[in-house]
Short mmCIF file of N, CA, C and O in Angstrom, two decimals:
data_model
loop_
_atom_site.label_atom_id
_atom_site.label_comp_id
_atom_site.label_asym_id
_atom_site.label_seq_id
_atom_site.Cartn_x
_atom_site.Cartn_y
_atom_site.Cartn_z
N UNK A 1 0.84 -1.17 0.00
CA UNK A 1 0.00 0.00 0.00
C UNK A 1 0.89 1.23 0.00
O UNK A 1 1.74 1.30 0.89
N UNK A 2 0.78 2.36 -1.02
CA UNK A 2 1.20 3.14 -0.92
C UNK A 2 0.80 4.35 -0.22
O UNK A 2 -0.21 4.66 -0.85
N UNK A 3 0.96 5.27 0.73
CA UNK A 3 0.41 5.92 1.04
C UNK A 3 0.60 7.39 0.70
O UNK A 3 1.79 7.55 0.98
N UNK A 4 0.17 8.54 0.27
CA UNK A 4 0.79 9.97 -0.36
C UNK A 4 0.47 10.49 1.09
O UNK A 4 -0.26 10.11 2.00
N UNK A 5 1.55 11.78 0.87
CA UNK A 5 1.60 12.36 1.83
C UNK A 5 1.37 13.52 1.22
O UNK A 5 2.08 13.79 0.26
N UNK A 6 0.29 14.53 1.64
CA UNK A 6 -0.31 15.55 0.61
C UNK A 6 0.68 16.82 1.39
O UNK A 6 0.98 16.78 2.58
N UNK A 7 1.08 17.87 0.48
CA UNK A 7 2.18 18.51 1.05
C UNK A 7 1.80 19.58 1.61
O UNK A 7 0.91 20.11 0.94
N UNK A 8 2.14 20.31 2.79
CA UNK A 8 1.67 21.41 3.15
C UNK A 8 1.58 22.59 2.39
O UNK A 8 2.40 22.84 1.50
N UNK A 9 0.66 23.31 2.68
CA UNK A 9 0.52 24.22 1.74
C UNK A 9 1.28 25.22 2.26
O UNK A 9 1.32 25.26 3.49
N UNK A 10 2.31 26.58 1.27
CA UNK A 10 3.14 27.34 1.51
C UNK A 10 2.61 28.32 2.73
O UNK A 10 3.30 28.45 3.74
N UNK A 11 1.52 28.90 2.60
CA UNK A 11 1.28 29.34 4.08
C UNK A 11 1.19 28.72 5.11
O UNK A 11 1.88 29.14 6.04
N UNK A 12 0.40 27.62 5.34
CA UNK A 12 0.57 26.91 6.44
C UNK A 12 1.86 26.77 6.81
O UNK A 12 2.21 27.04 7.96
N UNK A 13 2.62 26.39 5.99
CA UNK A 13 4.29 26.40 6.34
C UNK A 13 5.37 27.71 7.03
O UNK A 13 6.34 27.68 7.79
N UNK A 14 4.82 28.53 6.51
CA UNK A 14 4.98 29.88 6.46
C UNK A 14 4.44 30.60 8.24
O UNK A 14 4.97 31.48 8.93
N UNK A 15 3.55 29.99 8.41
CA UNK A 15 2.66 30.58 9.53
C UNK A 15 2.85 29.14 10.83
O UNK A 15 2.52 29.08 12.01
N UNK A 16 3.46 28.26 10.01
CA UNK A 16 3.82 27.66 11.44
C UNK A 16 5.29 27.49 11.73
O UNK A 16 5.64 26.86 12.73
N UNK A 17 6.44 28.18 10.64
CA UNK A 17 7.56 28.65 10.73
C UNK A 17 7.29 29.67 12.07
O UNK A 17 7.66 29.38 13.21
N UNK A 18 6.59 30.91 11.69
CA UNK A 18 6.56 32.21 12.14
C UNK A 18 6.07 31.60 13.67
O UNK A 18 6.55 32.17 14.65
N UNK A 19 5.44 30.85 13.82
CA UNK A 19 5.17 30.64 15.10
C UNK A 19 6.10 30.18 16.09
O UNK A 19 6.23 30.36 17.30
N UNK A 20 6.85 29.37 15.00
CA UNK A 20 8.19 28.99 16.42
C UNK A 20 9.40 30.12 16.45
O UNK A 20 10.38 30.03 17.19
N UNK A 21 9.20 31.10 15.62
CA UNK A 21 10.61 32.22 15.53
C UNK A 21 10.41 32.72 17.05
O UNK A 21 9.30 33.08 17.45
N UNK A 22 11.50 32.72 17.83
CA UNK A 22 11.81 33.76 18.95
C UNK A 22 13.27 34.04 19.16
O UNK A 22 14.21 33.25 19.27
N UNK A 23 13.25 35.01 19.19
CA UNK A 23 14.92 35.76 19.59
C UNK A 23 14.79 36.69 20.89
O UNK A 23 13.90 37.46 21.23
N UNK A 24 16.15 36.29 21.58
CA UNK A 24 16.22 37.53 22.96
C UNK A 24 16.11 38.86 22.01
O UNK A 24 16.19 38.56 20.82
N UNK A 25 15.96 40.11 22.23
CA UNK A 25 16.01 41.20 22.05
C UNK A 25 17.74 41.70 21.53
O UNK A 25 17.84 42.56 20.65
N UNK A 26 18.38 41.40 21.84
CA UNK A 26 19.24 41.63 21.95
C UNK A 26 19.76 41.02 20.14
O UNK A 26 20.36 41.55 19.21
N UNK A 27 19.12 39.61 20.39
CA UNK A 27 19.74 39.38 18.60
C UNK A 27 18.97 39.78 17.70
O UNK A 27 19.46 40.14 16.62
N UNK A 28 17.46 39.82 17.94
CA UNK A 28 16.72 41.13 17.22
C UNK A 28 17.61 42.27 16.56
O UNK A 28 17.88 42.57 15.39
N UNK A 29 17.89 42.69 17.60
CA UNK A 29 18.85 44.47 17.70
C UNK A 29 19.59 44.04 16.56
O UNK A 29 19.18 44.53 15.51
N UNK A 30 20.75 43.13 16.45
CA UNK A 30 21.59 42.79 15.87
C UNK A 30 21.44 42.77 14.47
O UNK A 30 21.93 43.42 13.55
N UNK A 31 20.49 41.74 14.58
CA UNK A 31 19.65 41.16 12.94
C UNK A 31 19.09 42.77 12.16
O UNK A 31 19.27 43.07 10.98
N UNK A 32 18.45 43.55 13.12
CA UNK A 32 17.52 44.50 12.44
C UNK A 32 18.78 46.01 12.20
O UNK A 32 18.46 46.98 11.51
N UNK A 33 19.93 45.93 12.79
CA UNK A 33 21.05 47.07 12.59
C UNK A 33 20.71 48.40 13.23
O UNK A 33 19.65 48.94 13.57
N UNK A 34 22.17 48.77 13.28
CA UNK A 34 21.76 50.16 14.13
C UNK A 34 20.83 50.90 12.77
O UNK A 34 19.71 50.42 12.61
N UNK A 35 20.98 51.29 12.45
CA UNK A 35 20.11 52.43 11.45
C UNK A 35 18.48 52.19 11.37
O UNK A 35 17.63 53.08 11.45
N UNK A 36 18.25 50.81 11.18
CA UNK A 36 16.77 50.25 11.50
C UNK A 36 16.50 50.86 12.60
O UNK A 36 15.79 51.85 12.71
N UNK A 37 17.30 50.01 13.81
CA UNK A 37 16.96 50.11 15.22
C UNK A 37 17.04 51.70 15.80
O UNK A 37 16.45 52.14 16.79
N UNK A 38 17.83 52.35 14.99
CA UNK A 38 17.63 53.40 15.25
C UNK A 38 16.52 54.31 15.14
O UNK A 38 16.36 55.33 15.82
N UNK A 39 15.60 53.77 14.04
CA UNK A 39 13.75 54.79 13.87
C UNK A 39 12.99 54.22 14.81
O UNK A 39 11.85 54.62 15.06
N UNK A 40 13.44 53.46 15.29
CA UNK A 40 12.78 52.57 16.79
C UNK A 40 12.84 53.27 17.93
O UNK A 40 12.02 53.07 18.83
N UNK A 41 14.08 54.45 18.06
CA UNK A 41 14.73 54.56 19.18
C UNK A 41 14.38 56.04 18.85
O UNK A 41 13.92 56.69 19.78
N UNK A 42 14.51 56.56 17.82
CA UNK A 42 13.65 57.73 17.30
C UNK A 42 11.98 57.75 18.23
O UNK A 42 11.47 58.68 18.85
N UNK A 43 11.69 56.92 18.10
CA UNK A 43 9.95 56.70 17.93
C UNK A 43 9.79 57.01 19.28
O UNK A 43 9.09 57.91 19.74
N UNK A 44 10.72 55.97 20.09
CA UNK A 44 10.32 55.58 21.77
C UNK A 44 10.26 57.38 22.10
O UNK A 44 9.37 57.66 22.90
N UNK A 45 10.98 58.43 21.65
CA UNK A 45 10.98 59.82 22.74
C UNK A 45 9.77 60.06 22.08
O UNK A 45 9.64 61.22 22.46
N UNK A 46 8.68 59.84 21.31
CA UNK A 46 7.82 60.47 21.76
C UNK A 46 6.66 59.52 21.97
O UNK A 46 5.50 59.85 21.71
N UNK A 47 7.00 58.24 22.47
CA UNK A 47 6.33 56.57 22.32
C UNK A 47 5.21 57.00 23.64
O UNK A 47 5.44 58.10 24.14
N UNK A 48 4.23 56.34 24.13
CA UNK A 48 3.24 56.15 25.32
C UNK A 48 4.22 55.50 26.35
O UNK A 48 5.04 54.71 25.90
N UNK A 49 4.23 55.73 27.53
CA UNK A 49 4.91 54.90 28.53
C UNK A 49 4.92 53.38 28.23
O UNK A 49 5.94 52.71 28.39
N UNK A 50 3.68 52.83 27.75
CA UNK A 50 3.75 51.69 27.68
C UNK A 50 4.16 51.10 26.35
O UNK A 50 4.53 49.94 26.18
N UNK A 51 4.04 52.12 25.37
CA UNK A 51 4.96 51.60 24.27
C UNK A 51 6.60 51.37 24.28
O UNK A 51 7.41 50.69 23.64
N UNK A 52 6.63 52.53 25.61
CA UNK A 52 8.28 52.43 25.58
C UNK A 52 8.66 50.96 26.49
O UNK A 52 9.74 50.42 26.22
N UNK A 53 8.10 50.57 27.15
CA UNK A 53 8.39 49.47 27.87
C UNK A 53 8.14 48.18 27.17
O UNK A 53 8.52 47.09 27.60
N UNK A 54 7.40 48.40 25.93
CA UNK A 54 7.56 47.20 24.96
C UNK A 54 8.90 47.51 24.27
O UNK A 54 9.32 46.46 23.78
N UNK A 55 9.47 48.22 24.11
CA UNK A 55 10.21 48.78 23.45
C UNK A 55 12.05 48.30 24.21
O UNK A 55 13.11 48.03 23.65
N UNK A 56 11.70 48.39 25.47
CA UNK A 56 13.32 48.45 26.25
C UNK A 56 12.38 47.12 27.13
O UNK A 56 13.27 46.30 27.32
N UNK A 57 11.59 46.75 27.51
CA UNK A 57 11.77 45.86 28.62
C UNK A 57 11.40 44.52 28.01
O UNK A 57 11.14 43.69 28.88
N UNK A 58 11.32 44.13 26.95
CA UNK A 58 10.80 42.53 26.49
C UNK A 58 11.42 41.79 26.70
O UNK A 58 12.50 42.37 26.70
N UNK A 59 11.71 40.20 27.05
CA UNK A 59 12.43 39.37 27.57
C UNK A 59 13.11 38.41 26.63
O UNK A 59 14.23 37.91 26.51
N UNK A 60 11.87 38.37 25.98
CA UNK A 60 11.54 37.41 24.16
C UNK A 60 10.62 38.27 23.10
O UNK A 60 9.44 38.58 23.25
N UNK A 61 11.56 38.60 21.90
CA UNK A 61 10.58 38.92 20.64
C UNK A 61 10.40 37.42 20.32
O UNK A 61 11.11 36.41 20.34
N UNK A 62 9.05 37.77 20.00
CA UNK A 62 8.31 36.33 18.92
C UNK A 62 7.73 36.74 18.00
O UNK A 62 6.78 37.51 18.19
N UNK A 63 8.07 36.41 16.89
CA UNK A 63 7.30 37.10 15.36
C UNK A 63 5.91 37.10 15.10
O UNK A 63 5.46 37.64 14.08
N UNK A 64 5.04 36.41 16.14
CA UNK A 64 4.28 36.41 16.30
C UNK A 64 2.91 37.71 16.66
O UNK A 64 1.76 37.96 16.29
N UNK A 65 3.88 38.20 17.53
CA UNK A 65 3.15 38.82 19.06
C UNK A 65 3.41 40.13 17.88
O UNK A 65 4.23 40.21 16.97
N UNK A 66 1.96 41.44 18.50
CA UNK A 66 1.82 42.50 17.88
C UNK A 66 2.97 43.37 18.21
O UNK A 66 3.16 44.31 17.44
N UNK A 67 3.56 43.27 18.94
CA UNK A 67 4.96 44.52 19.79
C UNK A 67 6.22 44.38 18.18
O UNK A 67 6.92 45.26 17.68
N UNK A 68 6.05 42.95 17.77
CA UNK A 68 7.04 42.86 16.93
C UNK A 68 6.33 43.46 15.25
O UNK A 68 6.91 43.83 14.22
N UNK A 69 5.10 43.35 15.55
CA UNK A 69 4.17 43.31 14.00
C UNK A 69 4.87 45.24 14.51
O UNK A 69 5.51 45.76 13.59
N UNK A 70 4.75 45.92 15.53
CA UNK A 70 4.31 46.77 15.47
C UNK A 70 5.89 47.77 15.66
O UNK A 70 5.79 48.98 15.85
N UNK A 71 7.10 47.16 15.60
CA UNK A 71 8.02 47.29 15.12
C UNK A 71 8.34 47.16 13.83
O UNK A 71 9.03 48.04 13.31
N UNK A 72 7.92 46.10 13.10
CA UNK A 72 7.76 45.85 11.60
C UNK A 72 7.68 47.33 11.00
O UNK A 72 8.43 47.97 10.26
N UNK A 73 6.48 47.62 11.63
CA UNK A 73 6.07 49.10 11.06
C UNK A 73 6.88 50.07 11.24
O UNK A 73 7.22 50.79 10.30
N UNK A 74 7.38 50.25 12.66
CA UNK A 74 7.91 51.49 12.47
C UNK A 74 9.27 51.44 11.86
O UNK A 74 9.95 52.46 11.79
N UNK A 75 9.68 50.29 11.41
CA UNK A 75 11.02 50.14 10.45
C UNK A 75 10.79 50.50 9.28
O UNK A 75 11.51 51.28 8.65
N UNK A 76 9.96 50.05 8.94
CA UNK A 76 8.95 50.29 7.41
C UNK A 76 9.61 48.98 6.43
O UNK A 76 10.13 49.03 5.31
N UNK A 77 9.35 47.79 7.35
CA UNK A 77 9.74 46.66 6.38
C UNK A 77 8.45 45.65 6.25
O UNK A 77 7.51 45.68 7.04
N UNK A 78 8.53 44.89 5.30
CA UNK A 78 7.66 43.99 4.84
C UNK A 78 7.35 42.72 6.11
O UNK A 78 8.22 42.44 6.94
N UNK A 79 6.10 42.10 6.08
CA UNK A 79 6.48 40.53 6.53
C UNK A 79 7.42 39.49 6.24
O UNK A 79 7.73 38.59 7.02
N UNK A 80 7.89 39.66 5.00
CA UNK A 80 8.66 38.78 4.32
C UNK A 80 10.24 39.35 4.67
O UNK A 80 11.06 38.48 4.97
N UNK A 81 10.66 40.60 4.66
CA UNK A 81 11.62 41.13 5.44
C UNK A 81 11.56 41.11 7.41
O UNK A 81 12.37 41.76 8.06
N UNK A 82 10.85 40.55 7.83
CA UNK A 82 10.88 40.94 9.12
C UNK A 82 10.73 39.27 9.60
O UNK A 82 10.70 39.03 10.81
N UNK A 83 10.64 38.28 8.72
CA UNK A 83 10.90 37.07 9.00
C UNK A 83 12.27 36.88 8.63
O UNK A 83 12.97 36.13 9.31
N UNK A 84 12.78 37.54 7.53
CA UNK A 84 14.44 37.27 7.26
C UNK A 84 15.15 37.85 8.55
O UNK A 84 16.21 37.29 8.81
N UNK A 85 14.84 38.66 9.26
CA UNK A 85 15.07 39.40 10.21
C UNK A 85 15.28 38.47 11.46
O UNK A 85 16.29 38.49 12.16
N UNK A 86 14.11 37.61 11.65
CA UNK A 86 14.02 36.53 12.61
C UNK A 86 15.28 35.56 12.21
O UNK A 86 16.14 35.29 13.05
N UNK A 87 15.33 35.11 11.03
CA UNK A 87 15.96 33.72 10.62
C UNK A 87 17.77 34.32 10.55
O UNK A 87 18.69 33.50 10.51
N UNK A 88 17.92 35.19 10.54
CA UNK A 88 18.95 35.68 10.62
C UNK A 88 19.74 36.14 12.40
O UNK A 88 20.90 36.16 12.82
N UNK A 89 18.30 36.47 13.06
CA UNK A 89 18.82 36.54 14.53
C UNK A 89 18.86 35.86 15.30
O UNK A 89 19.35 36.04 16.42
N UNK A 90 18.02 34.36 14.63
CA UNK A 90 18.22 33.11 15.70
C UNK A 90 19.74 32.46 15.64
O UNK A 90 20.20 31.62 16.42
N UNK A 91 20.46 33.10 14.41
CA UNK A 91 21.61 32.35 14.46
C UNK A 91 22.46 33.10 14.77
O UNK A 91 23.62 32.85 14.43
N UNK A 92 22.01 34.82 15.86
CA UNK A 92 23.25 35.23 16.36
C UNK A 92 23.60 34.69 17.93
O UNK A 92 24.66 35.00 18.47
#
């Protein structure tokens, strides 16, 4: 008996990649460069208290979670750039 194994489809793959991405903050920083990280650091002086504490106090980015969607933005990079971002800082 042969059995097929029907192949995942590219998003599903895609979206259960993104689910296991996590990096300390620190290799974030790294992956995303000072000049990125720098419109970040721009943003925080005039950020909400509590934006700034997403900002300096996170323990774990996960590509998941909105703090990172919402860094995405203020870098002004794509999803598809901000997962290269991940796959590049898990291996610092």
């Amino acid at each position: 008996m042969i059995i097929k194994i029907k192949p995942i489809a590219p998003e599903l793959a895609l979206a259960t990649e993104r689910a296991g991405m996590a990096c300390t903050p620190l290799q974030g920083k790294l992956a995303i460069g000072e000049i990125l990280w720098g419109k970040v650091m721009a943003y925080r002086d005039t950020a909400t208290w509590v934006e700034q504490m997403v900002i300096d106090d996170s323990a774990m980015w996960r590509r998941t979670s909105q703090d990172i969607q919402f860094i995405g933005y203020l870098i002004g990079v794509t999803d598809l750039e901000m997962d290269d971002f991940f796959r590049l800082a898990i291996t610092l």
